[in-house]
Amino acid sequence: MARFGSHRTSALLVALAAALTLSACKPDSQTATTEPAKDATAASAGQGAALPAQEARAIARDAYLWGFPMVENYKALYQQAIDSGGPNFHAPLNQIGSAANVATPKDTAIITPNSDTPYSFLWMDLRAEPVVISIPAIGTQRYFSVQLIDLYTYNFAYINQALTQGKAGTYMVAGPDWKGETPKGVDKVFKADTQFAYGLMRTQLFNPKDLDNVKKLQAQYKAQPLSAFAGTPPPPAAPKVDFPPYDAGKANGLGFFSYLNFLTQYAPLDADVRDRFARIGIEPGKPFDEASLSPETKQALLDGIADADKDLQAVTARVNAGELTSAAFFGTRDFIKGNYLYRFAGAKTGIYGNSASEADYQPYFVDGKGEPADGAKHDYVLRFAKGQLPPTKAFWSITMYDGKTKLLVDNPLNRYLINSPMLSSLKRDADGGITLYVQHASPGKDKESNWLPAPNGPFYAVLRNYSPEPSVIDHSWKKPPLEPVR
C-alpha cells in the first residue's frame, strides 16, 4: 500500500477499527457525532439562505467524509505529475515514471511503505482521448499489477497476471465521455468514471540482486495517447487546467472545500449528496468563498471536519480480533456500495490499498494478549505451524514499522521484512513449522536468519499477501498471534 499522511500509529489503529464498526455515512443524516455547536444561524456559502450552524456542521462532516479521499488523491496527483520541481515528482501527465528501488528507512515521503515491489506511476488525463498502456512479457513467476484508480479512489480495474497470464499485452484506459469500439491491437478497454485516473504499477523484486531485472521490466512499460498508438491525427487538445498547488495546511482546514470544488469538475458529485452539499457552497468549478462566511459558519464547518475525524476514533476490537481487514475499505464503486465512511477510513489509513482479490493486508498492532506491540518491553515470536504459511498465488511478506514514525526500522541487518521468497534461507522448526523472532536485539547468530528487527519502542507490522488464496479472502485462514516471550 502506498501511504500518505502524518497521523500517529495510535490514530491509525483506532481509525482502522472504527471504520469497521460504524455504519456508512448517510448523506441525508444531520446528526453530528459530537455535541453540536450552539444553535446560531449561519449563512450558507452556496445558496445564501439561512442555515442553522448545527446543520452546516452536519453537512460539512458528511462532505469531508465523502471528499477527503479525493483531496488526498489530489495530493499525490499534484506532487507526482504536476509539481515538476518537487521532491516527489515522477513524470508529467500521460507519461510513466518509475522508482527503481524499494523503500528503506531513509525514505520518509510515504508512511507504511511497501518494500516488496518497486513502483511505477502513471497519471492520466483522459479528457481529449484515451491512453494506451503496453505491458511486456513478464512470465508467470513474477507478481506485477497495474492498479487503475479513479479520482474518487475507487479501484475500477486491474491489469495483472490473472489478465495477461505473463504474456505481453496492450490495454486502453478511456474517460467517461469516450465512445467507440475496441481499437485494433488493443486487448481490452477499461472505462474510468472520472476525467483523470491513476495507474499505480507494482513489480515484484525477488531479492536485492534482482533489481536490475526489475529496472529492465519497468523500462518496457509504455503509455501513449490513442492517436499516437493508432498513427492517426490527434484530437483537439483539452482546455488547459490551472492545477491549484497542494498545501497541507489549506487541505486540512476550510481550504479543503476549495479543493473539492476544483476536483468535482472532473469527478462529479454523487447524486445522493449533490444538492445537500451545495447548501454549504460545494459546487463544481466554483470558488469557495471562505472570506464571505460568518465566524459562526466558519466554526460550524471546522467542527464538521473534526466530527468526521472523530468518527474514526471509536472501537479497535474488530480489527485487533482479526474479524475484518482493510480490504473492506478498497475496491470498485459497486464493492464499496456508497459506504463513504469506509472509503474515508481507507484514505486516512492507507490510500491506494488494493482490492481484496489482488492483495490482503493484516496488521499486527497488538500482541496475542491484546497489548500494544513494543520492542522496549518484550521480545516476540511469530510461529507458523507446518502447512500454515499464508496461502498465496503470488507471495506474502511481513514488514516492520516504527510505531512513532510509521517508517521502516533501521537495523544492523538492513532487513525490513521477511517474505516468502526468503523461505529457503529460513530455519525450520523440528516439526517443519517456521518461527520468526520479532525483537530489537539479535536473538543470537543461530537464529538471525529468522530475525525481523524491531525498534526499541512501539512498533507494528503488516502481513501483506499478493494474489491471496480464497481462504485468506474469506478469513478461514487465520494469521498466528504475535506472542511475547520476554
Coordinates of C-alpha atoms in Angstrom, one line a residue:
M1 CA 0.0 0.0 0.0
A2 CA 1.3 3.4 -0.8
R3 CA 0.9 5.7 2.2
F4 CA 0.5 9.5 2.6
G5 CA -0.1 11.5 5.7
S6 CA 1.4 12.1 9.2
H7 CA -1.0 10.6 11.7
R8 CA 0.4 8.7 14.7
T9 CA 0.2 5.0 15.0
S10 CA -2.4 5.0 17.7
A11 CA -4.6 7.1 15.5
L12 CA -4.0 4.6 12.6
L13 CA -5.0 1.7 14.8
V14 CA -8.1 3.4 16.1
A15 CA -9.1 4.6 12.6
L16 CA -8.8 1.1 11.1
A17 CA -11.0 -0.4 13.7
A18 CA -13.6 2.3 14.0
A19 CA -14.4 2.3 10.3
L20 CA -15.2 -1.3 10.6
T21 CA -17.7 -0.9 13.3
L22 CA -19.5 2.3 12.2
S23 CA -22.3 2.4 9.7
A24 CA -21.9 4.2 6.4
C25 CA -22.1 7.9 6.2
K26 CA -25.7 8.7 5.4
P27 CA -25.8 11.8 3.2
D28 CA -29.3 12.8 4.4
S29 CA -28.3 12.5 8.1
Q30 CA -28.0 15.7 10.1
T31 CA -26.9 14.1 13.3
A32 CA -23.4 15.1 14.3
T33 CA -21.3 12.6 16.2
T34 CA -20.2 15.0 18.9
E35 CA -22.0 17.7 20.8
P36 CA -23.3 20.2 18.2
A37 CA -22.3 23.8 18.0
K38 CA -24.6 26.4 19.6
D39 CA -27.8 26.8 17.6
A40 CA -26.7 30.0 15.9
T41 CA -27.9 30.9 12.4
A42 CA -25.3 30.8 9.7
A43 CA -25.5 31.9 6.1
S44 CA -25.0 29.2 3.5
A45 CA -22.0 29.9 1.3
G46 CA -23.6 28.3 -1.7
Q47 CA -27.2 29.4 -1.6
G48 CA -27.2 32.5 0.6
A49 CA -30.1 31.1 2.6
A50 CA -30.2 31.0 6.4
L51 CA -28.7 27.7 7.6
P52 CA -28.5 26.7 11.2
A53 CA -24.9 26.2 12.4
Q54 CA -25.8 22.7 13.5
E55 CA -27.0 21.8 10.0
A56 CA -24.0 23.4 8.4
R57 CA -21.8 21.3 10.7
A58 CA -23.5 18.1 9.9
I59 CA -23.3 18.7 6.1
A60 CA -19.6 19.6 6.5
R61 CA -19.0 16.4 8.3
D62 CA -20.6 14.3 5.5
A63 CA -18.8 16.4 2.8
Y64 CA -15.5 15.7 4.5
L65 CA -16.2 12.0 4.7
W66 CA -17.2 12.0 1.0
G67 CA -14.4 14.2 -0.3
F68 CA -11.4 13.5 1.8
P69 CA -10.2 10.6 -0.4
M70 CA -10.4 12.8 -3.4
V71 CA -8.4 15.6 -1.9
E72 CA -5.8 13.1 -0.6
N73 CA -5.7 11.6 -4.1
Y74 CA -5.1 15.1 -5.5
K75 CA -2.1 15.5 -3.2
A76 CA -0.5 12.6 -5.0
L77 CA -1.5 13.8 -8.4
Y78 CA -0.1 17.2 -7.8
Q79 CA 3.1 16.1 -6.2
Q80 CA 3.8 13.2 -8.7
A81 CA 2.7 14.7 -12.0
I82 CA 2.3 18.5 -11.8
D83 CA 4.9 19.9 -9.4
S84 CA 7.9 19.2 -11.6
G85 CA 10.3 20.9 -9.1
G86 CA 9.1 18.9 -6.1
P87 CA 10.9 16.0 -4.4
N88 CA 8.0 13.5 -5.2
F89 CA 7.7 14.3 -8.9
H90 CA 7.9 11.3 -11.2
A91 CA 6.6 12.2 -14.7
P92 CA 4.2 14.6 -16.4
L93 CA 0.6 13.5 -17.2
N94 CA 0.3 10.6 -19.6
Q95 CA 3.9 9.5 -19.0
I96 CA 5.3 6.8 -16.8
G97 CA 7.8 7.5 -14.1
S98 CA 9.4 4.6 -12.2
A99 CA 11.1 4.3 -8.8
A100 CA 13.7 1.7 -9.4
N101 CA 14.3 0.9 -5.8
V102 CA 12.4 -0.3 -2.7
A103 CA 11.9 1.7 0.4
T104 CA 14.4 2.0 3.2
P105 CA 14.4 3.9 6.5
K106 CA 15.8 6.9 4.6
D107 CA 12.6 7.2 2.5
T108 CA 10.2 9.4 4.5
A109 CA 7.7 10.7 2.0
I110 CA 5.3 7.8 2.3
I111 CA 4.2 6.2 5.6
T112 CA 3.8 2.4 6.0
P113 CA 5.7 1.9 2.7
N114 CA 5.6 -1.4 0.8
S115 CA 9.2 -2.6 0.4
D116 CA 8.4 -5.6 -1.8
T117 CA 7.5 -4.1 -5.1
P118 CA 9.2 -1.1 -6.8
Y119 CA 6.6 1.3 -8.2
S120 CA 5.9 2.9 -11.5
F121 CA 3.5 5.9 -11.7
L122 CA 1.1 6.9 -14.5
W123 CA -1.3 9.8 -14.0
M124 CA -3.7 10.0 -17.0
D125 CA -5.6 13.0 -18.4
L126 CA -8.4 11.3 -20.3
R127 CA -10.3 14.4 -21.4
A128 CA -9.1 14.6 -25.0
E129 CA -8.5 10.9 -25.8
P130 CA -7.8 7.5 -24.1
V131 CA -4.4 6.4 -23.0
V132 CA -2.9 3.0 -24.2
I133 CA -0.8 1.0 -21.8
S134 CA 1.6 -1.6 -23.1
I135 CA 2.9 -4.4 -20.8
P136 CA 5.9 -6.5 -21.6
A137 CA 6.0 -10.3 -21.3
I138 CA 6.7 -10.8 -17.5
G139 CA 6.3 -14.5 -17.2
T140 CA 4.2 -16.3 -14.6
Q141 CA 6.6 -16.3 -11.7
R142 CA 6.9 -12.6 -11.0
Y143 CA 4.0 -10.7 -9.5
F144 CA 3.0 -7.4 -11.1
S145 CA -0.1 -5.3 -11.3
V146 CA -1.3 -2.0 -12.7
Q147 CA -4.0 -0.8 -10.3
L148 CA -6.3 1.6 -12.1
I149 CA -7.8 4.2 -9.7
D150 CA -10.2 7.0 -10.5
L151 CA -10.4 10.4 -8.8
Y152 CA -12.8 9.1 -6.2
T153 CA -10.1 6.5 -5.3
Y154 CA -12.2 3.5 -6.4
N155 CA -10.1 0.7 -7.9
F156 CA -12.0 0.4 -11.2
A157 CA -9.8 -2.3 -12.9
Y158 CA -6.5 -4.2 -12.8
I159 CA -4.0 -5.2 -15.4
N160 CA -2.3 -8.1 -13.7
Q161 CA -1.1 -11.7 -14.0
A162 CA -4.7 -13.0 -14.0
L163 CA -5.3 -11.0 -17.1
T164 CA -2.1 -11.3 -19.0
Q165 CA -1.0 -14.8 -18.0
G166 CA 2.5 -13.5 -18.1
K167 CA 2.3 -12.5 -21.8
A168 CA 2.8 -9.1 -23.4
G169 CA -0.4 -7.1 -23.8
T170 CA -1.9 -3.8 -24.8
Y171 CA -4.7 -2.2 -22.8
M172 CA -6.6 1.1 -23.1
V173 CA -8.0 3.4 -20.4
A174 CA -10.8 5.7 -21.5
G175 CA -12.6 8.5 -19.8
P176 CA -16.3 8.7 -19.2
D177 CA -17.1 10.5 -22.5
W178 CA -15.3 8.2 -24.8
K179 CA -17.4 6.1 -27.2
G180 CA -16.3 3.6 -29.7
E181 CA -15.2 0.1 -30.5
T182 CA -12.1 -1.5 -29.1
P183 CA -9.3 -0.3 -31.3
K184 CA -7.3 -2.7 -33.4
G185 CA -4.3 -4.0 -31.5
V186 CA -5.8 -3.3 -28.1
D187 CA -6.6 -6.4 -26.0
K188 CA -9.1 -4.8 -23.6
V189 CA -10.6 -1.4 -22.8
F190 CA -11.2 -0.1 -19.3
K191 CA -13.6 2.8 -18.7
A192 CA -13.0 5.3 -15.9
D193 CA -15.8 7.3 -14.3
T194 CA -13.6 10.4 -14.0
Q195 CA -11.6 12.6 -16.4
F196 CA -8.3 11.9 -14.7
A197 CA -7.2 8.5 -13.5
Y198 CA -4.1 6.8 -11.9
G199 CA -2.2 3.7 -12.9
L200 CA -0.2 2.6 -10.0
M201 CA 2.2 -0.2 -11.1
R202 CA 3.9 -2.7 -8.9
T203 CA 6.7 -5.1 -10.0
Q204 CA 7.9 -7.8 -7.6
L205 CA 11.5 -7.7 -6.5
F206 CA 12.7 -11.2 -5.5
N207 CA 15.9 -10.1 -3.7
P208 CA 18.4 -7.2 -3.9
K209 CA 20.3 -8.9 -6.7
D210 CA 17.1 -8.9 -8.8
L211 CA 16.9 -5.1 -9.0
D212 CA 18.4 -4.8 -12.5
N213 CA 15.8 -7.2 -13.8
V214 CA 13.0 -5.1 -12.3
K215 CA 14.5 -2.0 -13.9
K216 CA 14.5 -3.6 -17.3
L217 CA 10.8 -4.5 -17.0
Q218 CA 9.9 -1.0 -15.8
A219 CA 11.7 0.4 -18.8
Q220 CA 9.4 -1.6 -21.1
Y221 CA 6.1 -0.3 -19.6
K222 CA 4.7 2.1 -22.1
A223 CA 1.9 4.7 -22.2
Q224 CA 0.8 6.8 -25.1
P225 CA -2.3 8.6 -26.4
L226 CA -4.6 6.5 -28.6
S227 CA -3.8 8.7 -31.6
A228 CA -0.1 8.0 -31.2
F229 CA -0.7 4.3 -30.8
A230 CA -3.1 4.1 -33.8
G231 CA -1.0 6.5 -36.0
T232 CA -3.9 8.9 -36.5
P233 CA -4.1 12.7 -36.1
P234 CA -4.6 13.7 -32.5
P235 CA -7.9 15.3 -31.5
P236 CA -8.1 18.9 -30.3
A237 CA -6.3 19.4 -27.0
A238 CA -8.4 19.6 -23.9
P239 CA -8.5 23.0 -22.2
K240 CA -5.5 23.8 -20.0
V241 CA -6.1 23.1 -16.4
D242 CA -4.9 25.5 -13.7
F243 CA -4.0 23.0 -11.0
P244 CA -4.0 24.7 -7.6
P245 CA -0.8 24.0 -5.6
Y246 CA -1.4 21.4 -2.9
D247 CA -0.9 22.8 0.6
A248 CA -1.5 20.5 3.6
G249 CA -2.5 23.4 5.9
K250 CA -5.1 24.5 3.4
A251 CA -6.4 21.0 2.8
N252 CA -6.8 20.4 6.5
G253 CA -8.9 23.5 7.0
L254 CA -11.6 25.4 5.2
G255 CA -9.5 25.3 2.1
F256 CA -10.5 21.6 1.8
F257 CA -13.8 22.8 0.2
S258 CA -11.9 24.8 -2.4
Y259 CA -10.0 21.7 -3.5
L260 CA -13.3 19.7 -3.5
N261 CA -14.9 22.3 -5.8
F262 CA -11.9 22.1 -8.2
L263 CA -12.0 18.3 -8.3
T264 CA -15.7 17.8 -8.8
Q265 CA -15.3 19.4 -12.2
Y266 CA -13.7 16.2 -13.3
A267 CA -15.3 13.7 -10.8
P268 CA -19.0 14.6 -10.5
L269 CA -20.7 14.8 -7.1
D270 CA -22.7 11.7 -6.4
A271 CA -26.4 12.3 -7.0
D272 CA -27.3 11.5 -3.3
V273 CA -25.1 14.3 -2.0
R274 CA -25.1 17.0 -4.7
D275 CA -28.0 19.2 -3.6
R276 CA -27.2 18.9 0.1
F277 CA -23.5 19.8 -0.3
A278 CA -24.4 22.8 -2.4
R279 CA -26.0 24.3 0.7
I280 CA -22.6 25.0 2.2
G281 CA -21.0 26.1 -1.1
I282 CA -19.7 22.9 -2.6
E283 CA -20.4 23.4 -6.4
P284 CA -18.2 22.1 -9.2
G285 CA -15.8 24.6 -10.6
K286 CA -16.9 27.5 -8.4
P287 CA -14.8 29.3 -5.9
F288 CA -15.4 28.5 -2.3
D289 CA -15.8 32.0 -0.8
E290 CA -14.3 31.5 2.6
A291 CA -13.9 35.2 3.2
S292 CA -17.7 35.8 3.0
L293 CA -18.5 33.3 5.7
S294 CA -19.6 34.5 9.1
P295 CA -17.5 33.4 12.1
E296 CA -20.3 31.1 13.2
T297 CA -20.4 29.4 9.8
K298 CA -16.6 29.0 9.7
Q299 CA -16.6 27.4 13.1
A300 CA -19.5 25.1 12.1
L301 CA -17.7 23.9 9.1
L302 CA -14.5 23.3 11.0
D303 CA -16.4 21.5 13.7
G304 CA -17.9 19.3 11.0
I305 CA -14.5 18.3 9.7
A306 CA -13.5 17.5 13.3
D307 CA -16.6 15.4 13.7
A308 CA -15.6 13.3 10.7
D309 CA -12.2 12.6 12.1
K310 CA -13.7 11.7 15.5
D311 CA -15.9 9.1 13.7
L312 CA -12.8 7.1 13.2
Q313 CA -11.9 7.1 16.9
A314 CA -14.3 4.5 18.3
V315 CA -13.6 0.8 18.8
T316 CA -10.4 -1.1 17.9
A317 CA -11.7 -4.5 18.9
R318 CA -12.8 -5.9 15.5
V319 CA -9.6 -5.1 13.7
N320 CA -7.4 -6.4 16.5
A321 CA -9.5 -9.5 16.7
G322 CA -9.0 -10.1 13.0
E323 CA -12.7 -10.1 12.2
L324 CA -12.2 -7.7 9.3
T325 CA -9.2 -6.3 7.4
S326 CA -8.5 -3.1 5.5
A327 CA -9.7 -5.0 2.4
A328 CA -13.2 -3.7 3.4
F329 CA -12.1 -0.2 2.5
F330 CA -10.8 -0.6 -1.0
G331 CA -12.4 -1.8 -4.2
T332 CA -14.8 -0.8 -7.0
R333 CA -17.7 1.6 -6.6
D334 CA -20.0 -1.5 -6.5
F335 CA -17.9 -3.1 -3.8
I336 CA -17.9 0.0 -1.5
K337 CA -21.7 0.4 -2.1
G338 CA -21.9 4.0 -1.1
N339 CA -20.2 3.5 2.3
Y340 CA -18.4 6.8 2.3
L341 CA -17.1 6.1 5.8
Y342 CA -15.2 3.0 4.7
R343 CA -13.7 4.8 1.8
F344 CA -12.7 7.7 4.1
A345 CA -11.1 5.2 6.5
G346 CA -9.1 3.7 3.7
A347 CA -7.8 7.1 2.6
K348 CA -7.0 8.1 6.1
T349 CA -5.1 4.9 7.0
G350 CA -3.5 3.8 3.7
I351 CA -4.6 5.4 0.4
Y352 CA -4.3 3.2 -2.7
G353 CA -4.8 -0.1 -0.9
N354 CA -5.5 -3.0 -3.3
S355 CA -8.9 -4.7 -3.7
A356 CA -9.2 -7.9 -1.7
S357 CA -8.8 -10.2 -4.7
E358 CA -5.5 -8.5 -5.5
A359 CA -3.9 -8.2 -2.1
D360 CA -4.7 -8.7 1.6
Y361 CA -3.3 -6.6 4.4
Q362 CA -3.4 -7.8 8.0
P363 CA -1.8 -5.6 10.7
Y364 CA -0.1 -6.6 13.9
F365 CA -0.7 -3.6 16.2
V366 CA -1.2 -5.7 19.3
D367 CA 0.3 -8.9 20.7
G368 CA -1.6 -12.1 21.5
K369 CA -2.6 -10.7 24.8
G370 CA -4.1 -7.6 23.3
E371 CA -1.3 -5.3 24.4
P372 CA 0.3 -2.8 22.0
A373 CA 3.5 -4.2 20.4
D374 CA 6.6 -2.6 21.9
G375 CA 10.2 -3.7 21.4
A376 CA 11.4 -2.0 24.5
K377 CA 9.1 -4.1 26.7
H378 CA 9.1 -7.5 25.1
D379 CA 10.7 -9.9 22.6
Y380 CA 8.1 -11.7 20.5
V381 CA 7.8 -14.8 18.3
L382 CA 5.5 -15.3 15.4
R383 CA 5.2 -19.0 14.7
F384 CA 3.7 -20.5 11.5
A385 CA 2.8 -24.2 12.1
K386 CA 3.7 -26.7 9.5
G387 CA 1.4 -26.2 6.5
Q388 CA 0.0 -22.9 7.8
L389 CA 2.1 -20.3 6.0
P390 CA -0.1 -17.6 4.4
P391 CA -1.8 -19.2 1.4
T392 CA -1.0 -17.2 -1.8
K393 CA -0.9 -17.4 -5.5
A394 CA 2.0 -14.9 -5.7
F395 CA 3.9 -14.0 -2.5
W396 CA 3.5 -12.8 1.1
S397 CA 5.6 -10.5 3.3
I398 CA 5.7 -9.3 6.9
T399 CA 7.1 -5.8 7.1
M400 CA 8.2 -4.0 10.3
Y401 CA 7.4 -0.3 11.0
D402 CA 8.4 2.1 13.8
G403 CA 5.3 2.9 15.8
K404 CA 6.2 6.6 16.2
T405 CA 7.3 7.5 12.6
K406 CA 5.4 4.8 10.6
L407 CA 8.6 4.3 8.6
L408 CA 10.8 1.3 8.2
V409 CA 13.2 0.4 11.0
D410 CA 17.0 0.9 10.7
N411 CA 18.8 -2.2 11.9
P412 CA 22.2 -3.9 11.6
L413 CA 21.0 -6.4 9.0
N414 CA 19.3 -3.8 6.8
R415 CA 16.4 -6.2 6.9
Y416 CA 13.0 -4.5 6.8
L417 CA 10.8 -7.6 6.1
I418 CA 10.6 -11.3 5.8
N419 CA 8.8 -12.7 2.8
S420 CA 8.0 -15.9 1.0
P421 CA 10.9 -15.6 -1.5
M422 CA 13.2 -15.8 1.6
L423 CA 11.8 -19.2 2.7
S424 CA 14.8 -21.2 1.5
S425 CA 17.1 -19.1 3.8
L426 CA 14.9 -19.5 6.9
K427 CA 15.4 -22.2 9.5
R428 CA 12.6 -24.7 10.1
D429 CA 11.4 -25.9 13.4
A430 CA 11.8 -29.6 14.2
D431 CA 8.1 -30.2 13.1
G432 CA 8.5 -28.3 9.9
G433 CA 7.0 -25.0 11.0
I434 CA 8.7 -21.7 11.0
T435 CA 9.3 -19.4 14.0
L436 CA 10.1 -15.7 13.4
Y437 CA 11.9 -13.7 16.1
V438 CA 10.4 -10.2 16.3
Q439 CA 12.6 -8.2 18.7
H440 CA 15.0 -5.3 19.0
A441 CA 18.2 -7.1 19.9
S442 CA 19.6 -10.0 18.0
P443 CA 18.2 -13.4 19.1
G444 CA 21.7 -14.9 18.6
K445 CA 23.7 -15.8 15.5
D446 CA 22.0 -19.2 15.2
K447 CA 18.6 -17.5 14.9
E448 CA 19.4 -14.4 13.0
S449 CA 18.1 -15.9 9.7
N450 CA 14.6 -15.7 11.2
W451 CA 15.0 -12.3 12.9
L452 CA 12.7 -9.5 12.0
P453 CA 14.4 -6.5 13.7
A454 CA 12.0 -4.2 15.7
P455 CA 12.7 -0.7 17.1
N456 CA 13.4 -0.2 20.8
G457 CA 9.9 1.1 21.4
P458 CA 6.4 0.9 19.9
F459 CA 6.1 -0.9 16.5
Y460 CA 3.6 -2.5 14.2
A461 CA 4.0 -5.0 11.4
V462 CA 1.8 -5.6 8.3
L463 CA 1.3 -9.0 6.7
R464 CA 0.7 -8.5 3.0
N465 CA -0.5 -11.2 0.7
Y466 CA -0.4 -10.6 -3.0
S467 CA -2.9 -12.6 -5.1
P468 CA -4.2 -14.4 -1.9
E469 CA -5.9 -17.7 -2.0
P470 CA -9.7 -17.8 -1.2
S471 CA -9.0 -19.0 2.4
V472 CA -7.4 -15.6 3.1
I473 CA -10.1 -13.6 1.5
D474 CA -12.9 -15.4 3.3
H475 CA -10.9 -15.4 6.6
S476 CA -11.0 -19.2 7.1
W477 CA -7.2 -18.9 7.3
K478 CA -6.1 -17.1 10.4
K479 CA -2.8 -15.3 11.0
P480 CA -0.9 -16.5 14.0
P481 CA -0.7 -14.2 17.0
L482 CA 2.4 -12.2 18.0
E483 CA 3.4 -13.8 21.2
P484 CA 5.5 -12.1 23.9
V485 CA 8.3 -14.3 25.3
R486 CA 10.1 -11.8 27.5

